[in-house]
XYZ file of C-alpha atoms in Angstrom:
706
model
C 73.295 172.427 246.654
C 72.841 169.430 244.367
C 75.369 166.657 244.702
C 76.275 163.419 242.997
C 74.122 161.641 245.614
C 71.107 163.567 244.324
C 71.984 162.286 240.882
C 72.241 158.724 242.152
C 68.814 159.071 243.811
C 67.377 160.357 240.564
C 68.839 157.495 238.590
C 67.573 154.911 241.065
C 64.066 156.388 240.900
C 63.949 156.306 237.132
C 65.562 152.857 237.093
C 62.844 151.615 239.396
C 60.184 152.947 237.077
C 61.801 151.370 234.048
C 62.385 148.026 235.696
C 58.772 147.786 236.839
C 57.428 148.924 233.498
C 59.841 146.745 231.559
C 59.633 148.950 228.498
C 63.116 150.448 228.294
C 66.657 149.605 229.316
C 67.751 151.148 232.587
C 69.656 154.356 232.878
C 72.069 152.399 235.036
C 72.850 150.221 231.999
C 73.135 153.291 229.808
C 75.593 154.890 232.193
C 77.760 151.836 232.591
C 77.703 150.709 228.997
C 75.851 147.569 228.014
C 76.991 145.908 224.756
C 73.748 143.950 224.587
C 71.837 147.193 224.337
C 74.023 148.827 221.734
C 76.311 150.700 224.119
C 80.032 150.382 224.689
C 82.722 151.452 227.076
C 83.228 154.717 225.183
C 79.658 155.701 226.060
C 80.205 155.173 229.767
C 82.157 158.426 230.006
C 79.119 160.388 228.827
C 76.063 161.357 230.853
C 72.855 159.461 230.206
C 71.279 162.798 229.326
C 72.859 162.596 225.879
C 70.845 159.502 225.048
C 67.429 160.743 226.162
C 65.764 162.553 223.248
C 63.050 165.144 223.296
C 60.750 166.329 220.600
C 63.518 168.745 219.598
C 66.359 166.274 220.043
C 65.724 163.098 218.028
C 69.345 162.074 218.442
C 72.361 163.341 220.309
C 74.076 165.722 217.920
C 77.452 165.913 219.648
C 78.504 162.276 219.600
C 80.929 160.855 217.135
C 78.699 157.875 216.342
C 74.924 157.964 215.975
C 73.036 155.858 218.494
C 69.927 153.945 217.390
C 66.742 153.791 219.393
C 65.379 156.001 222.160
C 63.141 155.836 225.236
C 59.462 156.558 224.714
C 57.923 159.990 225.163
C 56.153 159.040 228.393
C 59.520 157.957 229.793
C 60.907 161.404 229.154
C 57.870 162.993 230.783
C 58.338 160.762 233.807
C 61.973 161.768 234.103
C 60.942 165.395 234.323
C 58.229 164.642 236.842
C 60.812 162.910 239.047
C 63.109 165.906 238.774
C 60.340 168.309 239.781
C 58.924 166.168 242.580
C 62.156 165.067 244.195
C 64.288 168.165 243.885
C 62.043 171.102 242.963
C 65.031 172.403 241.030
C 65.383 174.102 237.685
C 66.262 171.798 234.843
C 69.548 173.633 234.469
C 70.626 172.584 237.955
C 70.096 168.903 237.205
C 71.827 169.191 233.874
C 74.704 170.884 235.671
C 75.049 167.863 237.952
C 74.983 165.547 234.972
C 77.533 167.628 233.105
C 79.817 167.666 236.113
C 79.883 163.887 236.103
C 80.712 163.763 232.412
C 84.461 163.844 231.864
C 85.450 166.406 234.487
C 84.383 164.169 237.365
C 86.851 161.564 236.168
C 89.748 164.021 236.278
C 91.818 164.891 239.330
C 91.406 168.305 240.948
C 93.632 171.091 239.601
C 97.176 171.178 240.972
C 98.311 173.711 243.533
C 100.067 176.818 242.178
C 103.840 176.593 241.869
C 106.700 178.981 242.486
C 109.226 179.772 239.760
C 112.624 181.372 239.555
C 112.964 182.908 236.092
C 116.332 184.078 234.756
C 117.824 184.966 231.380
C 120.347 182.549 229.901
C 123.557 183.852 228.303
C 123.990 184.153 224.546
C 126.992 185.228 222.445
C 127.700 188.983 222.509
C 126.000 191.279 220.035
C 127.894 192.954 217.195
C 126.975 196.624 216.670
C 126.653 196.072 212.909
C 126.770 193.181 210.479
C 129.833 194.574 208.734
C 132.993 192.523 208.341
C 135.132 192.710 211.473
C 132.423 194.357 213.590
C 132.764 191.539 216.125
C 136.002 192.839 217.623
C 138.176 191.273 220.356
C 136.859 193.950 222.698
C 133.348 192.567 222.212
C 134.334 188.898 222.264
C 137.855 188.328 223.604
C 137.585 184.582 222.929
C 137.056 185.136 219.210
C 134.028 182.822 219.174
C 131.648 185.059 217.292
C 128.892 187.619 217.731
C 125.180 187.553 216.992
C 122.940 190.133 215.374
C 120.544 192.542 217.064
C 117.506 191.633 214.944
C 115.170 188.826 215.921
C 115.099 187.290 212.427
C 116.753 183.887 212.401
C 116.870 183.389 216.161
C 115.028 180.416 217.618
C 115.512 178.355 220.756
C 114.644 174.709 221.192
C 114.562 172.275 224.067
C 117.071 170.577 226.329
C 119.647 167.946 225.552
C 119.083 164.657 227.445
C 121.600 165.592 230.162
C 119.312 168.472 231.170
C 122.136 171.027 231.256
C 122.146 172.407 227.703
C 119.710 174.036 225.293
C 119.924 174.019 221.487
C 119.583 177.421 219.831
C 119.627 178.719 216.260
C 121.302 182.122 215.833
C 122.519 184.466 213.113
C 126.193 185.351 213.542
C 127.527 188.598 212.096
C 130.615 190.804 212.099
C 133.170 188.018 211.629
C 136.620 189.013 210.351
C 137.741 187.955 206.905
C 139.527 184.648 206.299
C 142.089 183.376 207.109
C 141.319 184.678 210.587
C 140.173 181.650 212.661
C 137.123 183.639 213.775
C 135.917 183.963 210.162
C 133.886 180.755 210.622
C 131.431 182.513 212.955
C 129.125 183.912 210.327
C 125.617 183.295 209.009
C 122.915 181.087 210.462
C 124.441 178.690 212.980
C 123.411 176.134 215.581
C 124.774 176.603 219.087
C 124.522 174.823 222.425
C 123.877 177.038 225.478
C 124.699 176.108 229.058
C 121.620 176.125 231.307
C 123.343 175.315 234.602
C 125.558 178.366 235.136
C 128.764 176.637 234.016
C 130.942 177.195 230.963
C 132.651 175.136 228.304
C 136.437 174.610 228.591
C 137.154 177.833 226.660
C 135.187 179.896 229.172
C 132.125 180.507 226.997
C 128.644 179.453 228.156
C 127.902 178.433 224.554
C 129.403 176.216 221.907
C 128.869 176.399 218.153
C 127.916 173.018 216.678
C 127.828 174.017 213.021
C 130.374 176.819 212.575
C 133.470 174.867 211.525
C 131.859 171.903 209.767
C 133.774 171.154 206.573
C 131.891 171.918 203.336
C 132.143 168.275 202.246
C 130.335 167.295 205.467
C 127.500 169.744 204.889
C 126.480 169.439 201.250
C 123.216 170.982 200.022
C 121.990 172.188 203.375
C 118.341 173.083 203.263
C 117.850 176.819 203.883
C 115.015 176.082 206.331
C 116.877 175.929 209.661
C 114.412 176.495 212.474
C 112.812 174.780 215.481
C 116.047 173.176 216.740
C 115.359 169.979 218.699
C 117.929 167.693 220.280
C 117.476 163.980 219.734
C 117.156 162.015 222.964
C 120.192 160.051 221.864
C 122.103 163.251 222.640
C 124.243 163.179 219.487
C 121.948 164.796 216.902
C 119.832 167.900 216.445
C 116.881 168.424 214.152
C 117.481 171.839 212.585
C 114.624 172.692 210.278
C 114.894 170.393 207.263
C 118.387 169.293 208.309
C 119.933 166.962 210.874
C 123.185 167.854 212.621
C 124.888 164.535 213.400
C 127.880 164.254 215.734
C 128.693 160.628 214.882
C 127.525 159.196 218.192
C 129.302 161.711 220.417
C 127.351 163.745 223.022
C 126.740 167.218 221.658
C 128.198 168.919 224.729
C 131.385 166.835 224.752
C 134.763 167.920 223.415
C 134.628 164.802 221.240
C 131.762 166.396 219.319
C 134.101 168.456 217.180
C 133.718 169.917 213.704
C 135.635 167.108 212.019
C 133.166 164.543 213.383
C 130.053 166.522 212.534
C 127.902 166.044 209.442
C 124.853 168.059 208.485
C 122.403 166.131 206.321
C 119.360 167.552 204.544
C 115.993 165.807 204.970
C 114.354 164.590 201.775
C 110.650 163.909 201.226
C 109.143 162.862 197.920
C 105.962 164.889 198.148
C 105.515 164.341 194.405
C 106.837 161.569 192.135
C 109.297 163.933 190.449
C 110.672 165.131 193.787
C 108.997 168.545 193.564
C 106.101 169.844 195.593
C 105.644 171.609 198.886
C 108.284 170.655 201.415
C 107.753 169.694 205.040
C 107.314 172.479 207.584
C 106.890 172.587 211.360
C 109.006 169.433 211.696
C 109.022 167.699 215.088
C 111.143 164.725 216.141
C 109.532 161.825 218.006
C 111.134 160.822 221.350
C 112.214 157.521 219.743
C 114.779 159.431 217.584
C 113.451 157.586 214.519
C 110.144 159.155 213.522
C 109.358 162.639 212.342
C 106.053 164.472 212.004
C 105.386 167.598 209.970
C 102.834 169.786 208.209
C 102.676 170.738 204.548
C 100.587 173.354 202.770
C 98.229 172.578 199.922
C 97.958 174.793 196.868
C 94.565 176.185 197.924
C 95.164 177.508 201.402
C 94.975 174.292 203.410
C 97.490 171.953 204.980
C 97.858 168.347 206.077
C 99.995 166.585 208.674
C 102.266 163.591 208.109
C 104.351 161.054 210.005
C 107.402 159.315 208.562
C 110.482 157.355 209.539
C 113.975 158.794 209.204
C 116.386 156.675 207.168
C 119.982 157.763 206.553
C 120.791 157.460 202.860
C 124.584 157.933 202.629
C 124.807 157.249 198.895
C 121.553 157.914 197.009
C 121.255 157.285 193.270
C 120.393 160.947 192.819
C 121.422 163.804 195.060
C 123.646 164.097 198.090
C 123.876 162.105 201.329
C 120.684 162.759 203.222
C 117.982 161.503 205.549
C 114.998 160.162 203.627
C 111.487 160.133 205.033
C 110.220 156.582 204.585
C 106.931 154.844 205.378
C 105.132 158.179 205.253
C 101.561 158.265 206.524
C 99.041 161.031 205.994
C 97.468 161.826 209.356
C 93.939 161.768 207.992
C 91.295 159.233 208.974
C 89.157 158.536 205.888
C 86.424 157.098 208.102
C 86.113 159.858 210.675
C 83.038 162.000 210.958
C 83.699 165.672 210.195
C 83.494 168.244 213.003
C 80.181 169.442 211.572
C 78.094 166.889 209.700
C 74.895 167.457 207.737
C 72.402 164.598 208.067
C 69.257 165.443 206.187
C 68.083 168.798 207.455
C 69.996 168.525 210.727
C 73.558 169.299 211.738
C 75.538 167.106 214.108
C 78.681 168.190 215.915
C 81.537 165.733 216.444
C 83.960 167.161 218.979
C 86.136 164.047 218.735
C 86.565 164.221 214.961
C 90.051 163.264 213.815
C 91.118 166.397 211.985
C 94.648 167.687 212.503
C 95.042 171.332 211.560
C 98.694 172.187 212.175
C 101.107 169.780 213.800
C 102.710 170.923 217.062
C 104.677 167.897 218.264
C 104.423 164.847 220.494
C 103.638 164.037 224.091
C 106.596 163.379 226.371
C 106.586 159.620 225.841
C 105.451 159.943 222.235
C 102.122 158.120 222.479
C 100.192 161.195 221.334
C 100.545 163.792 218.594
C 99.712 167.373 219.545
C 98.125 169.745 217.061
C 95.945 172.783 216.522
C 92.486 171.425 215.792
C 89.087 172.589 214.569
C 87.179 174.763 217.054
C 84.880 173.105 219.568
C 83.578 176.522 220.621
C 83.128 179.364 218.185
C 86.326 181.268 217.290
C 88.218 179.455 220.071
C 91.400 177.953 218.597
C 92.738 175.203 220.839
C 95.364 172.508 221.188
C 94.499 168.823 221.030
C 96.249 165.492 221.427
C 95.466 162.294 219.532
C 96.688 158.824 220.458
C 98.789 157.184 217.764
C 96.985 153.839 218.034
C 93.484 154.420 219.366
C 92.834 157.743 217.648
C 91.312 159.070 220.866
C 91.241 162.865 220.781
C 91.817 164.998 223.888
C 91.160 168.715 224.047
C 94.083 170.193 225.964
C 93.215 173.891 226.067
C 89.772 175.437 226.442
C 90.408 179.057 227.424
C 88.780 181.389 224.864
C 92.163 182.780 223.864
C 94.505 181.288 221.264
C 97.043 178.554 222.037
C 99.650 177.247 219.627
C 103.241 176.314 220.563
C 103.277 173.482 223.091
C 105.754 171.177 224.791
C 105.045 168.214 227.053
C 107.185 167.212 230.003
C 109.147 164.016 229.390
C 106.945 162.147 231.895
C 103.703 163.323 230.203
C 102.392 164.941 233.387
C 102.601 168.599 232.300
C 102.665 170.787 229.251
C 103.624 174.382 228.580
C 101.602 176.237 225.970
C 102.334 179.610 224.467
C 98.937 181.253 224.813
C 97.336 184.681 224.425
C 95.184 184.154 227.543
C 97.425 186.487 229.544
C 96.944 189.372 227.095
C 93.272 188.473 226.372
C 93.976 189.286 222.750
C 91.136 187.132 221.379
C 88.400 187.776 223.923
C 86.592 190.338 221.755
C 85.914 187.522 219.303
C 85.906 184.302 221.328
C 85.115 185.341 224.902
C 81.528 184.078 224.837
C 81.709 180.401 225.801
C 79.566 177.426 224.759
C 78.730 178.801 221.314
C 78.821 176.041 218.673
C 81.462 176.551 215.949
C 79.039 177.262 213.107
C 80.250 180.599 211.730
C 83.736 179.109 211.976
C 83.076 177.487 208.620
C 83.966 180.916 207.198
C 85.820 182.650 210.068
C 88.422 180.091 211.136
C 91.241 181.698 209.122
C 90.782 185.159 210.633
C 90.118 183.696 214.095
C 93.446 181.888 213.954
C 95.317 184.927 212.601
C 94.352 187.789 214.909
C 96.528 186.313 217.680
C 99.578 188.008 216.074
C 100.164 191.460 214.715
C 102.860 191.102 212.106
C 105.976 189.849 213.852
C 104.508 190.579 217.269
C 103.112 187.697 219.289
C 100.859 188.065 222.310
C 101.952 184.768 223.855
C 103.183 184.027 227.342
C 104.153 180.564 228.661
C 101.392 178.845 230.631
C 101.980 175.652 232.633
C 99.042 173.204 232.625
C 98.812 169.678 233.980
C 98.393 166.821 231.488
C 94.597 166.832 231.797
C 94.339 170.339 230.393
C 92.023 173.269 231.066
C 88.888 172.292 232.982
C 86.299 174.045 235.108
C 87.897 177.224 236.421
C 91.425 175.853 236.006
C 93.412 177.459 233.198
C 96.944 176.669 234.267
C 99.520 179.115 235.579
C 101.615 181.742 233.826
C 105.235 180.680 234.214
C 106.673 184.204 234.188
C 103.945 186.041 236.102
C 106.222 187.244 238.910
C 107.679 190.659 238.173
C 106.883 194.349 238.256
C 105.835 194.756 234.585
C 108.618 197.292 234.022
C 110.795 197.320 230.907
C 112.806 194.136 230.809
C 111.043 192.457 233.740
C 110.387 188.735 233.359
C 106.692 189.573 232.912
C 107.194 192.636 230.699
C 104.218 192.411 228.280
C 106.340 193.823 225.453
C 108.428 190.647 225.531
C 106.299 187.968 223.892
C 106.661 184.192 223.938
C 107.661 182.335 220.785
C 107.850 178.729 219.588
C 108.855 176.377 221.130
C 109.227 176.001 224.906
C 110.791 172.875 226.412
C 111.161 170.873 229.633
C 114.314 169.477 231.164
C 114.191 165.657 231.273
C 113.460 165.628 235.017
C 110.712 168.241 234.662
C 112.257 170.756 237.066
C 113.134 173.394 234.455
C 111.358 175.052 231.542
C 113.163 176.913 228.788
C 111.405 179.446 226.585
C 112.351 182.404 224.477
C 110.789 185.763 223.780
C 110.826 188.445 221.126
C 110.483 192.166 221.777
C 107.790 194.139 219.972
C 109.542 196.263 217.325
C 108.581 198.469 214.383
C 106.321 198.297 212.392
C 104.278 196.555 215.121
C 104.912 199.701 217.172
C 106.177 203.228 216.579
C 105.659 205.610 213.679
C 102.047 205.600 212.493
C 101.336 202.618 214.740
C 99.297 203.598 217.818
C 101.694 201.680 220.095
C 105.045 203.224 221.109
C 108.151 201.063 220.759
C 109.977 200.041 223.948
C 113.729 200.136 224.468
C 115.398 196.737 224.585
C 116.979 195.879 227.917
C 118.732 192.784 226.537
C 122.488 192.621 225.961
C 123.524 194.808 223.039
C 119.932 195.933 222.532
C 118.979 192.644 220.879
C 115.340 191.917 220.163
C 115.199 188.442 221.700
C 116.078 186.708 224.921
C 116.407 183.133 226.186
C 114.710 182.421 229.513
C 114.943 179.619 232.063
C 112.250 178.944 234.666
C 113.110 176.657 237.577
C 110.114 174.986 239.229
C 110.937 175.480 242.894
C 108.219 173.165 244.221
C 108.644 170.332 241.734
C 110.579 167.197 242.565
C 112.739 165.653 239.809
C 110.972 162.857 237.955
C 112.385 159.823 236.197
C 111.995 159.610 232.435
C 109.545 156.812 231.526
C 110.046 154.483 228.540
C 109.354 155.903 225.107
C 106.230 154.761 223.283
C 106.875 152.379 220.393
C 105.410 153.762 217.181
C 103.618 151.041 215.191
C 104.563 150.327 211.601
C 101.121 151.486 210.547
C 98.952 154.053 212.331
C 95.473 152.437 212.403
C 93.563 155.650 211.725
C 96.031 157.226 209.265
C 96.297 156.885 205.476
C 99.378 155.388 203.767
C 101.102 157.963 201.589
C 102.601 157.183 198.202
C 103.549 160.080 195.905
C 102.951 157.995 192.768
C 99.208 157.679 193.300
C 98.543 160.230 196.009
C 95.499 162.419 195.701
C 94.981 164.886 198.510
C 91.692 164.313 200.300
C 89.128 167.068 199.890
C 89.227 169.774 202.510
C 86.501 169.549 205.113
C 83.290 171.347 204.229
C 79.514 171.162 204.682
C 76.974 171.005 201.874
C 75.263 174.402 201.460
C 71.666 174.523 202.638
C 69.344 175.274 205.539
C 69.714 173.205 208.699
C 68.694 172.814 212.309
C 71.066 172.157 215.197
C 69.495 171.118 218.507
C 71.201 172.003 221.750
C 72.413 169.094 223.831
C 70.331 170.401 226.712
C 67.571 172.336 224.982
C 66.881 174.986 222.379
C 67.681 175.148 218.715
C 69.889 176.921 216.179
C 68.615 177.572 212.666
C 71.533 177.618 210.246
C 71.856 178.739 206.649
C 75.073 177.857 204.799
C 75.731 179.540 201.452
C 78.249 178.463 198.813
C 81.100 180.497 197.352
C 83.279 179.319 194.474
C 86.448 181.225 195.355
C 86.775 180.153 198.988
C 88.983 177.407 200.369
C 86.139 175.140 201.486
C 83.551 176.242 198.931
C 81.535 178.195 201.505
C 81.061 181.942 201.605
C 78.389 182.816 204.139
C 76.903 181.375 207.328
C 73.801 182.757 209.036
C 72.779 181.388 212.446
C 69.768 182.229 214.603
C 69.811 180.857 218.155
C 66.547 180.309 220.019
C 67.148 179.399 223.664
C 70.077 177.208 222.614
C 72.116 175.440 225.291
C 74.550 172.542 225.301
C 75.160 172.456 229.046
C 71.877 173.718 230.463
C 73.675 176.636 232.096
C 74.571 178.943 229.204
C 71.482 179.894 227.174
C 72.065 181.535 223.818
C 69.752 183.777 221.789
C 70.279 186.007 218.789
C 71.817 186.011 215.344
C 75.234 185.905 213.680
C 75.802 186.449 209.967
C 79.304 186.269 208.468
C 80.475 186.410 204.848
C 84.046 185.702 203.757
C 85.708 186.884 200.553
C 88.892 185.287 199.238
C 90.799 186.542 196.201
C 92.856 183.819 194.474
C 95.638 183.031 194.037
C 96.229 184.199 197.620
C 93.827 181.914 199.474
C 95.332 183.057 202.771
C 93.935 186.587 202.441
C 90.448 186.672 203.953
C 88.010 189.555 204.233
C 85.025 188.979 206.500
C 81.805 190.969 206.767
C 80.486 190.179 210.218
C 77.194 190.924 211.970
C 76.602 189.686 215.531
C 73.769 190.309 217.959
C 74.020 187.531 220.534
C 72.976 187.396 224.172
C 73.734 184.690 226.705
C 71.980 184.195 230.026
C 72.118 181.689 232.853
C 75.578 181.075 234.267
C 76.707 184.412 232.816
C 75.168 187.531 231.359
C 77.013 188.101 228.110
C 76.606 189.793 224.758
C 78.508 189.674 221.496
C 77.632 192.562 219.234
C 78.904 194.322 216.151
C 78.424 198.008 215.469
C 75.248 198.833 213.481
C 77.073 198.832 210.165
C 78.859 195.572 210.900
C 82.459 194.573 211.494
C 84.808 194.272 208.508
C 88.163 192.570 208.992
C 90.799 191.781 206.382
C 93.758 189.558 207.248
C 96.447 187.721 205.359
C 97.219 184.636 207.445
C 100.828 184.726 206.233
C 101.310 188.333 207.422
C 98.835 188.857 210.292
C 98.346 192.631 210.224
C 95.093 193.562 211.962
C 93.035 195.834 209.693
C 89.367 196.372 210.497
C 86.511 198.858 210.320
C 83.549 198.795 212.654
C 83.515 197.053 216.001
C 83.021 193.578 217.390
C 82.601 193.690 221.168
C 82.025 190.929 223.700
C 80.784 191.758 227.198
C 80.784 189.127 229.961
C 79.246 189.958 233.338
C 80.021 193.624 232.791
C 83.597 193.152 231.553
C 83.981 194.622 228.061
C 86.403 193.200 225.489
C 87.062 195.495 222.511
C 88.696 194.690 219.181
C 92.392 195.609 218.807
C 93.431 198.852 217.170
C 94.477 198.604 213.541
C 98.108 197.661 213.215
C 98.343 196.962 216.939
């Protein structure tokens, strides 16, 4: 067993050699960070191994900044002689010690498992049809409306600041005709649901916030009304591209009545003439003043933005609205790309600032969360970036796909909706420590197989703020159950966006959708389950109470600076979208951080999003951690047919083997694996097989349409 003390002994031995020879700076200085020798505090979190080159590693290829200079060849030889003489251990064992001290050693041990009590929260009753008058007094004696069976239009958000209510978007149907007072309960509406077992004064456990708002108080509502999020001020709700404003009154109070409520659209000048792609995936900052969002480009890409909300009650053109001011494009023009070509070599930059799709903010608002570029091949993960420093943290590392995320208000936990419970992605991404080279052409399909049409394969997973590490991959919130129809862990009920924490961290709210046709039934190989929810509806709202978690105080909210140091000011008058990330076609070499090499050929394609069509990689004893050794070849070609840049067809050939810490293979059938996916539809359609086997466990591709 090799310990950190062994490592210290090794360092002292090599230090002694260096100090007596006087030819190189000490490893002790390298580890600590010595500004006089070209190192800084950022380097101190990395192992010295990264800075010691070999004949096959002239520079560290996984650092964000290149480091000049290197110890002499005889120094490297001496280091190995010390390793052999003092420990008689394989190189991989020493590298393992070094890797353990890099990053993970600075993190606390994983938390103990928790216990949860998971229940379903009440929603309005379900009307049998959407026809006029279908919501009868027998169904709802209070005359406060009914909701539809279908999942479309339903979406739950987080808690209000009192911790007792949840904001929810529903579709109401079956209302009687006017002038019946119940005629207002129709169409897409925003409601408040009790999460503490109590009711509102009328006896309902819900209250409609938008149903009776006068037309003059809700002019030109934007049709995008999703991802409801309560402001921490407690008097407003972000509802898609709209803000429901209760004029300073708490949403749950009787004073928050229809006559006091206004619904304002959100306006963003994405082009000088006011046209252009609108904001999507909007998320409110905890300060109640800033908003972040994503927006598609015209060629199958998207960028993320941050702006400040400003109420414009009387604009020169248009209706009263909230304008997005001081908009900043969340792109760092000076960052290194995730994969960089330098001469004939490739360098990987795991800390590249490149936001894929925005997911929200940390609990205090000091970080933005997002889906980022893969660090490991075909492994789509969540990241966080600090608003001032630009420091990037990888939050999830499990090979499966993670997307929706919510942080606790005290920043100590997050819940991610993840496919790790279903192992949906393991056939493609299960082999770990493979550099993301073929991802230059596979990232669209890798990020789209996690769904099948409207079906998600998500379940809520609780992870501490430090994220996945070692063998710790969090804890499924709704794992307790008997897997029967309607159980809290019924795999046919799938998690959706977004979950949320109560302010004190003791409760988690999430919602689920039931798999329905055409994702099951008919010609689909999967049978459709019967809904066990009220009225047979296809969705349910769930509340998990953390039985072992003590209530926590809410810390102060982070103050967003006027200008984000690493972002780019946005002005529609002279804005030119930055080019999408790509790599110049050619033949390259990528050296493993530990040892080995990958020979890479990148081939251009005019019709693709990033200008690349094919990537061929041959691994020869490649390893980044000294424990997982990779050999074999992957060859992937992507075909895109404009104008639909979201539709990708890949021709995939894999014959990889991995030895060392695991015995794994990733192989396609002899004729290859052909997969076609539209990222806007997500219907799995493939011929041939792609299979990953890890220590005897076999992960097969999904069935078509399943």
